[in-house]
Amino acid sequence: AVMAAADELGYRPNLIARHLASKQTRTLGLLINDLHNPYFPGVADGVKQAADRRGYRLLLNSAFLDDDDERAALETFIDFRVDGIILTGARMPAPVIERAAASTPIVVVSRPMRSAALDTINNDDRLGATFAIEHLVELGHRQISHIDGGRGAGAAQRRAGYEATMRKHGLEPHVLSGAFTESSGAKAAQRALTSGRPVTAIFAGNDLSALGALDAIEEAGLTVPDDISLVGYDNTFVAALRHVALTTVDQARERLGELAIEALIERIECGRTEAVHHVIAPSLVIRHTTAPPRQ
């Protein structure tokens, strides 16, 4: 009878009052640095599924690559008294994140940080880049350029893996400045093709910059992989489209999201205080954009 009366009156429980009594909101915040990058929705899928299984609601916010908005979004989550926060691809200075972690448990995904104050979940980006270059070298490529990811999460590690693997094979690295965007990938590829330096393969910092490079290569009257082999990073849904079929590095995005939730729950429900830093191995997905170079 009580429930029927509540339905008839349109009554809803006061969640704020309930949370004040329990001192928990059963709510987690997910801050995505760039919603335009299809990599992050893949991570969000893993976060959402794991949060649902644990009975937590998920609040989503994005910084849209704006540093000030990123800080404001983090502060908003803290003001809403969420039980924990997941930062994906965060670009904020480490001290800012660590100060926030003093009041709310925080997990940082896709950004290596050796911090004692918060947890991190990462793919081994250096190893992923090594897989990409080893694949191209095995095909016979020697003039391999790399489109750098700039300030993007994992970009430094991918660049380091590229450079180390090139030098291991006695090859000269050629790094083109860029970012994790299509336009940046297109501009970097244009520079590579007009520099006068021979190039038979390009390893892009992520799938988006690889798509931009693909446009630039075709605009120059060349074809992939007959003239230029191309490798991306992230294995987003775009890379798997039949007309793209991009060779790329898979980060197991959903697993990253699941591990982030597990780490938060350990802090929220089990009281863990020591930081954990998970690193999972990537894998290379070979499709149709890589082939031996022309003789």
mmCIF file with all atom_site columns, N, CA, C and O in Angstrom, residues 48-77:
data_model
loop_
_atom_site.group_PDB
_atom_site.id
_atom_site.type_symbol
_atom_site.label_atom_id
_atom_site.label_alt_id
_atom_site.label_comp_id
_atom_site.label_asym_id
_atom_site.label_entity_id
_atom_site.label_seq_id
_atom_site.pdbx_PDB_ins_code
_atom_site.Cartn_x
_atom_site.Cartn_y
_atom_site.Cartn_z
_atom_site.occupancy
_atom_site.B_iso_or_equiv
_atom_site.pdbx_formal_charge
_atom_site.auth_seq_id
_atom_site.auth_comp_id
_atom_site.auth_asym_id
_atom_site.auth_atom_id
_atom_site.pdbx_PDB_model_num
ATOM 1   N N  . LYS A 1 48 ? 31.718 1.528  -17.342 1.00 0.00 ? 48 LYS A N  1
ATOM 2   C CA . LYS A 1 48 ? 30.271 1.458  -17.111 1.00 0.00 ? 48 LYS A CA 1
ATOM 3   C C  . LYS A 1 48 ? 29.833 0.046  -16.731 1.00 0.00 ? 48 LYS A C  1
ATOM 4   O O  . LYS A 1 48 ? 29.059 -0.153 -15.788 1.00 0.00 ? 48 LYS A O  1
ATOM 5   N N  . GLN A 1 49 ? 30.298 -0.939 -17.473 1.00 0.00 ? 49 GLN A N  1
ATOM 6   C CA . GLN A 1 49 ? 29.899 -2.315 -17.199 1.00 0.00 ? 49 GLN A CA 1
ATOM 7   C C  . GLN A 1 49 ? 30.346 -2.756 -15.808 1.00 0.00 ? 49 GLN A C  1
ATOM 8   O O  . GLN A 1 49 ? 29.574 -3.379 -15.060 1.00 0.00 ? 49 GLN A O  1
ATOM 9   N N  . ALA A 1 50 ? 31.586 -2.418 -15.444 1.00 0.00 ? 50 ALA A N  1
ATOM 10  C CA . ALA A 1 50 ? 32.097 -2.813 -14.131 1.00 0.00 ? 50 ALA A CA 1
ATOM 11  C C  . ALA A 1 50 ? 31.381 -2.059 -13.012 1.00 0.00 ? 50 ALA A C  1
ATOM 12  O O  . ALA A 1 50 ? 31.105 -2.624 -11.949 1.00 0.00 ? 50 ALA A O  1
ATOM 13  N N  . ALA A 1 51 ? 31.062 -0.782 -13.240 1.00 0.00 ? 51 ALA A N  1
ATOM 14  C CA . ALA A 1 51 ? 30.339 0.004  -12.226 1.00 0.00 ? 51 ALA A CA 1
ATOM 15  C C  . ALA A 1 51 ? 28.939 -0.549 -12.017 1.00 0.00 ? 51 ALA A C  1
ATOM 16  O O  . ALA A 1 51 ? 28.457 -0.647 -10.878 1.00 0.00 ? 51 ALA A O  1
ATOM 17  N N  . ASP A 1 52 ? 28.270 -0.924 -13.104 1.00 0.00 ? 52 ASP A N  1
ATOM 18  C CA . ASP A 1 52 ? 26.923 -1.494 -12.998 1.00 0.00 ? 52 ASP A CA 1
ATOM 19  C C  . ASP A 1 52 ? 26.936 -2.774 -12.165 1.00 0.00 ? 52 ASP A C  1
ATOM 20  O O  . ASP A 1 52 ? 26.046 -2.992 -11.328 1.00 0.00 ? 52 ASP A O  1
ATOM 21  N N  . ARG A 1 53 ? 27.925 -3.610 -12.405 1.00 0.00 ? 53 ARG A N  1
ATOM 22  C CA . ARG A 1 53 ? 27.999 -4.873 -11.666 1.00 0.00 ? 53 ARG A CA 1
ATOM 23  C C  . ARG A 1 53 ? 28.187 -4.637 -10.169 1.00 0.00 ? 53 ARG A C  1
ATOM 24  O O  . ARG A 1 53 ? 27.733 -5.433 -9.347  1.00 0.00 ? 53 ARG A O  1
ATOM 25  N N  . ARG A 1 54 ? 28.846 -3.539 -9.828  1.00 0.00 ? 54 ARG A N  1
ATOM 26  C CA . ARG A 1 54 ? 29.110 -3.238 -8.417  1.00 0.00 ? 54 ARG A CA 1
ATOM 27  C C  . ARG A 1 54 ? 28.028 -2.370 -7.786  1.00 0.00 ? 54 ARG A C  1
ATOM 28  O O  . ARG A 1 54 ? 28.113 -2.028 -6.610  1.00 0.00 ? 54 ARG A O  1
ATOM 29  N N  . GLY A 1 55 ? 27.021 -1.997 -8.561  1.00 0.00 ? 55 GLY A N  1
ATOM 30  C CA . GLY A 1 55 ? 25.931 -1.208 -8.012  1.00 0.00 ? 55 GLY A CA 1
ATOM 31  C C  . GLY A 1 55 ? 26.240 0.263  -7.857  1.00 0.00 ? 55 GLY A C  1
ATOM 32  O O  . GLY A 1 55 ? 25.659 0.946  -6.995  1.00 0.00 ? 55 GLY A O  1
ATOM 33  N N  . TYR A 1 56 ? 27.133 0.797  -8.700  1.00 0.00 ? 56 TYR A N  1
ATOM 34  C CA . TYR A 1 56 ? 27.484 2.219  -8.652  1.00 0.00 ? 56 TYR A CA 1
ATOM 35  C C  . TYR A 1 56 ? 26.936 2.932  -9.886  1.00 0.00 ? 56 TYR A C  1
ATOM 36  O O  . TYR A 1 56 ? 26.946 2.391  -10.999 1.00 0.00 ? 56 TYR A O  1
ATOM 37  N N  . ARG A 1 57 ? 26.471 4.159  -9.675  1.00 0.00 ? 57 ARG A N  1
ATOM 38  C CA . ARG A 1 57 ? 26.087 5.022  -10.797 1.00 0.00 ? 57 ARG A CA 1
ATOM 39  C C  . ARG A 1 57 ? 27.344 5.716  -11.324 1.00 0.00 ? 57 ARG A C  1
ATOM 40  O O  . ARG A 1 57 ? 28.318 5.898  -10.601 1.00 0.00 ? 57 ARG A O  1
ATOM 41  N N  . LEU A 1 58 ? 27.250 6.140  -12.586 1.00 0.00 ? 58 LEU A N  1
ATOM 42  C CA . LEU A 1 58 ? 28.397 6.777  -13.220 1.00 0.00 ? 58 LEU A CA 1
ATOM 43  C C  . LEU A 1 58 ? 28.012 8.160  -13.728 1.00 0.00 ? 58 LEU A C  1
ATOM 44  O O  . LEU A 1 58 ? 27.038 8.314  -14.464 1.00 0.00 ? 58 LEU A O  1
ATOM 45  N N  . LEU A 1 59 ? 28.770 9.185  -13.318 1.00 0.00 ? 59 LEU A N  1
ATOM 46  C CA . LEU A 1 59 ? 28.624 10.542 -13.852 1.00 0.00 ? 59 LEU A CA 1
ATOM 47  C C  . LEU A 1 59 ? 29.755 10.782 -14.841 1.00 0.00 ? 59 LEU A C  1
ATOM 48  O O  . LEU A 1 59 ? 30.914 10.468 -14.549 1.00 0.00 ? 59 LEU A O  1
ATOM 49  N N  . LEU A 1 60 ? 29.421 11.351 -15.995 1.00 0.00 ? 60 LEU A N  1
ATOM 50  C CA . LEU A 1 60 ? 30.392 11.536 -17.068 1.00 0.00 ? 60 LEU A CA 1
ATOM 51  C C  . LEU A 1 60 ? 30.594 13.020 -17.354 1.00 0.00 ? 60 LEU A C  1
ATOM 52  O O  . LEU A 1 60 ? 29.639 13.789 -17.418 1.00 0.00 ? 60 LEU A O  1
ATOM 53  N N  . ASN A 1 61 ? 31.863 13.396 -17.521 1.00 0.00 ? 61 ASN A N  1
ATOM 54  C CA . ASN A 1 61 ? 32.181 14.773 -17.907 1.00 0.00 ? 61 ASN A CA 1
ATOM 55  C C  . ASN A 1 61 ? 33.363 14.738 -18.858 1.00 0.00 ? 61 ASN A C  1
ATOM 56  O O  . ASN A 1 61 ? 34.116 13.759 -18.890 1.00 0.00 ? 61 ASN A O  1
ATOM 57  N N  . SER A 1 62 ? 33.536 15.793 -19.641 1.00 0.00 ? 62 SER A N  1
ATOM 58  C CA . SER A 1 62 ? 34.652 15.866 -20.587 1.00 0.00 ? 62 SER A CA 1
ATOM 59  C C  . SER A 1 62 ? 35.283 17.244 -20.552 1.00 0.00 ? 62 SER A C  1
ATOM 60  O O  . SER A 1 62 ? 34.605 18.256 -20.342 1.00 0.00 ? 62 SER A O  1
ATOM 61  N N  . ALA A 1 63 ? 36.601 17.260 -20.766 1.00 0.00 ? 63 ALA A N  1
ATOM 62  C CA . ALA A 1 63 ? 37.330 18.526 -20.788 1.00 0.00 ? 63 ALA A CA 1
ATOM 63  C C  . ALA A 1 63 ? 37.465 19.075 -22.208 1.00 0.00 ? 63 ALA A C  1
ATOM 64  O O  . ALA A 1 63 ? 37.843 20.227 -22.390 1.00 0.00 ? 63 ALA A O  1
ATOM 65  N N  . PHE A 1 64 ? 37.187 18.233 -23.220 1.00 0.00 ? 64 PHE A N  1
ATOM 66  C CA . PHE A 1 64 ? 37.304 18.648 -24.629 1.00 0.00 ? 64 PHE A CA 1
ATOM 67  C C  . PHE A 1 64 ? 38.664 19.287 -24.913 1.00 0.00 ? 64 PHE A C  1
ATOM 68  O O  . PHE A 1 64 ? 38.774 20.328 -25.565 1.00 0.00 ? 64 PHE A O  1
ATOM 69  N N  . LEU A 1 65 ? 39.715 18.660 -24.374 1.00 0.00 ? 65 LEU A N  1
ATOM 70  C CA . LEU A 1 65 ? 41.105 19.059 -24.596 1.00 0.00 ? 65 LEU A CA 1
ATOM 71  C C  . LEU A 1 65 ? 41.428 20.447 -24.048 1.00 0.00 ? 65 LEU A C  1
ATOM 72  O O  . LEU A 1 65 ? 42.413 21.065 -24.450 1.00 0.00 ? 65 LEU A O  1
ATOM 73  N N  . ASP A 1 66 ? 40.615 20.948 -23.130 1.00 0.00 ? 66 ASP A N  1
ATOM 74  C CA . ASP A 1 66 ? 40.872 22.256 -22.523 1.00 0.00 ? 66 ASP A CA 1
ATOM 75  C C  . ASP A 1 66 ? 41.374 22.041 -21.092 1.00 0.00 ? 66 ASP A C  1
ATOM 76  O O  . ASP A 1 66 ? 40.692 21.441 -20.270 1.00 0.00 ? 66 ASP A O  1
ATOM 77  N N  . ASP A 1 67 ? 42.575 22.539 -20.789 1.00 0.00 ? 67 ASP A N  1
ATOM 78  C CA . ASP A 1 67 ? 43.180 22.294 -19.485 1.00 0.00 ? 67 ASP A CA 1
ATOM 79  C C  . ASP A 1 67 ? 42.376 22.910 -18.346 1.00 0.00 ? 67 ASP A C  1
ATOM 80  O O  . ASP A 1 67 ? 42.218 22.311 -17.278 1.00 0.00 ? 67 ASP A O  1
ATOM 81  N N  . ASP A 1 68 ? 41.851 24.113 -18.562 1.00 0.00 ? 68 ASP A N  1
ATOM 82  C CA . ASP A 1 68 ? 41.058 24.759 -17.508 1.00 0.00 ? 68 ASP A CA 1
ATOM 83  C C  . ASP A 1 68 ? 39.761 24.006 -17.263 1.00 0.00 ? 68 ASP A C  1
ATOM 84  O O  . ASP A 1 68 ? 39.329 23.833 -16.115 1.00 0.00 ? 68 ASP A O  1
ATOM 85  N N  . ASP A 1 69 ? 39.122 23.555 -18.337 1.00 0.00 ? 69 ASP A N  1
ATOM 86  C CA . ASP A 1 69 ? 37.888 22.788 -18.197 1.00 0.00 ? 69 ASP A CA 1
ATOM 87  C C  . ASP A 1 69 ? 38.146 21.466 -17.479 1.00 0.00 ? 69 ASP A C  1
ATOM 88  O O  . ASP A 1 69 ? 37.286 20.971 -16.738 1.00 0.00 ? 69 ASP A O  1
ATOM 89  N N  . GLU A 1 70 ? 39.319 20.897 -17.699 1.00 0.00 ? 70 GLU A N  1
ATOM 90  C CA . GLU A 1 70 ? 39.646 19.637 -17.050 1.00 0.00 ? 70 GLU A CA 1
ATOM 91  C C  . GLU A 1 70 ? 39.713 19.816 -15.526 1.00 0.00 ? 70 GLU A C  1
ATOM 92  O O  . GLU A 1 70 ? 39.157 19.019 -14.765 1.00 0.00 ? 70 GLU A O  1
ATOM 93  N N  . ARG A 1 71 ? 40.354 20.881 -15.091 1.00 0.00 ? 71 ARG A N  1
ATOM 94  C CA . ARG A 1 71 ? 40.426 21.147 -13.645 1.00 0.00 ? 71 ARG A CA 1
ATOM 95  C C  . ARG A 1 71 ? 39.040 21.441 -13.082 1.00 0.00 ? 71 ARG A C  1
ATOM 96  O O  . ARG A 1 71 ? 38.691 20.966 -11.993 1.00 0.00 ? 71 ARG A O  1
ATOM 97  N N  . ALA A 1 72 ? 38.249 22.221 -13.820 1.00 0.00 ? 72 ALA A N  1
ATOM 98  C CA . ALA A 1 72 ? 36.904 22.560 -13.358 1.00 0.00 ? 72 ALA A CA 1
ATOM 99  C C  . ALA A 1 72 ? 36.035 21.311 -13.238 1.00 0.00 ? 72 ALA A C  1
ATOM 100 O O  . ALA A 1 72 ? 35.258 21.163 -12.285 1.00 0.00 ? 72 ALA A O  1
ATOM 101 N N  . ALA A 1 73 ? 36.169 20.382 -14.190 1.00 0.00 ? 73 ALA A N  1
ATOM 102 C CA . ALA A 1 73 ? 35.384 19.147 -14.147 1.00 0.00 ? 73 ALA A CA 1
ATOM 103 C C  . ALA A 1 73 ? 35.780 18.300 -12.945 1.00 0.00 ? 73 ALA A C  1
ATOM 104 O O  . ALA A 1 73 ? 34.918 17.704 -12.278 1.00 0.00 ? 73 ALA A O  1
ATOM 105 N N  . LEU A 1 74 ? 37.072 18.243 -12.647 1.00 0.00 ? 74 LEU A N  1
ATOM 106 C CA . LEU A 1 74 ? 37.538 17.490 -11.483 1.00 0.00 ? 74 LEU A CA 1
ATOM 107 C C  . LEU A 1 74 ? 36.964 18.085 -10.201 1.00 0.00 ? 74 LEU A C  1
ATOM 108 O O  . LEU A 1 74 ? 36.468 17.355 -9.324  1.00 0.00 ? 74 LEU A O  1
ATOM 109 N N  . GLU A 1 75 ? 36.989 19.403 -10.098 1.00 0.00 ? 75 GLU A N  1
ATOM 110 C CA . GLU A 1 75 ? 36.449 20.063 -8.905  1.00 0.00 ? 75 GLU A CA 1
ATOM 111 C C  . GLU A 1 75 ? 34.944 19.843 -8.778  1.00 0.00 ? 75 GLU A C  1
ATOM 112 O O  . GLU A 1 75 ? 34.410 19.699 -7.676  1.00 0.00 ? 75 GLU A O  1
ATOM 113 N N  . THR A 1 76 ? 34.247 19.793 -9.912  1.00 0.00 ? 76 THR A N  1
ATOM 114 C CA . THR A 1 76 ? 32.798 19.541 -9.885  1.00 0.00 ? 76 THR A CA 1
ATOM 115 C C  . THR A 1 76 ? 32.494 18.173 -9.299  1.00 0.00 ? 76 THR A C  1
ATOM 116 O O  . THR A 1 76 ? 31.577 18.014 -8.479  1.00 0.00 ? 76 THR A O  1
ATOM 117 N N  . PHE A 1 77 ? 33.249 17.171 -9.710  1.00 0.00 ? 77 PHE A N  1
ATOM 118 C CA . PHE A 1 77 ? 33.044 15.834 -9.158  1.00 0.00 ? 77 PHE A CA 1
ATOM 119 C C  . PHE A 1 77 ? 33.256 15.826 -7.647  1.00 0.00 ? 77 PHE A C  1
ATOM 120 O O  . PHE A 1 77 ? 32.496 15.193 -6.905  1.00 0.00 ? 77 PHE A O  1
#
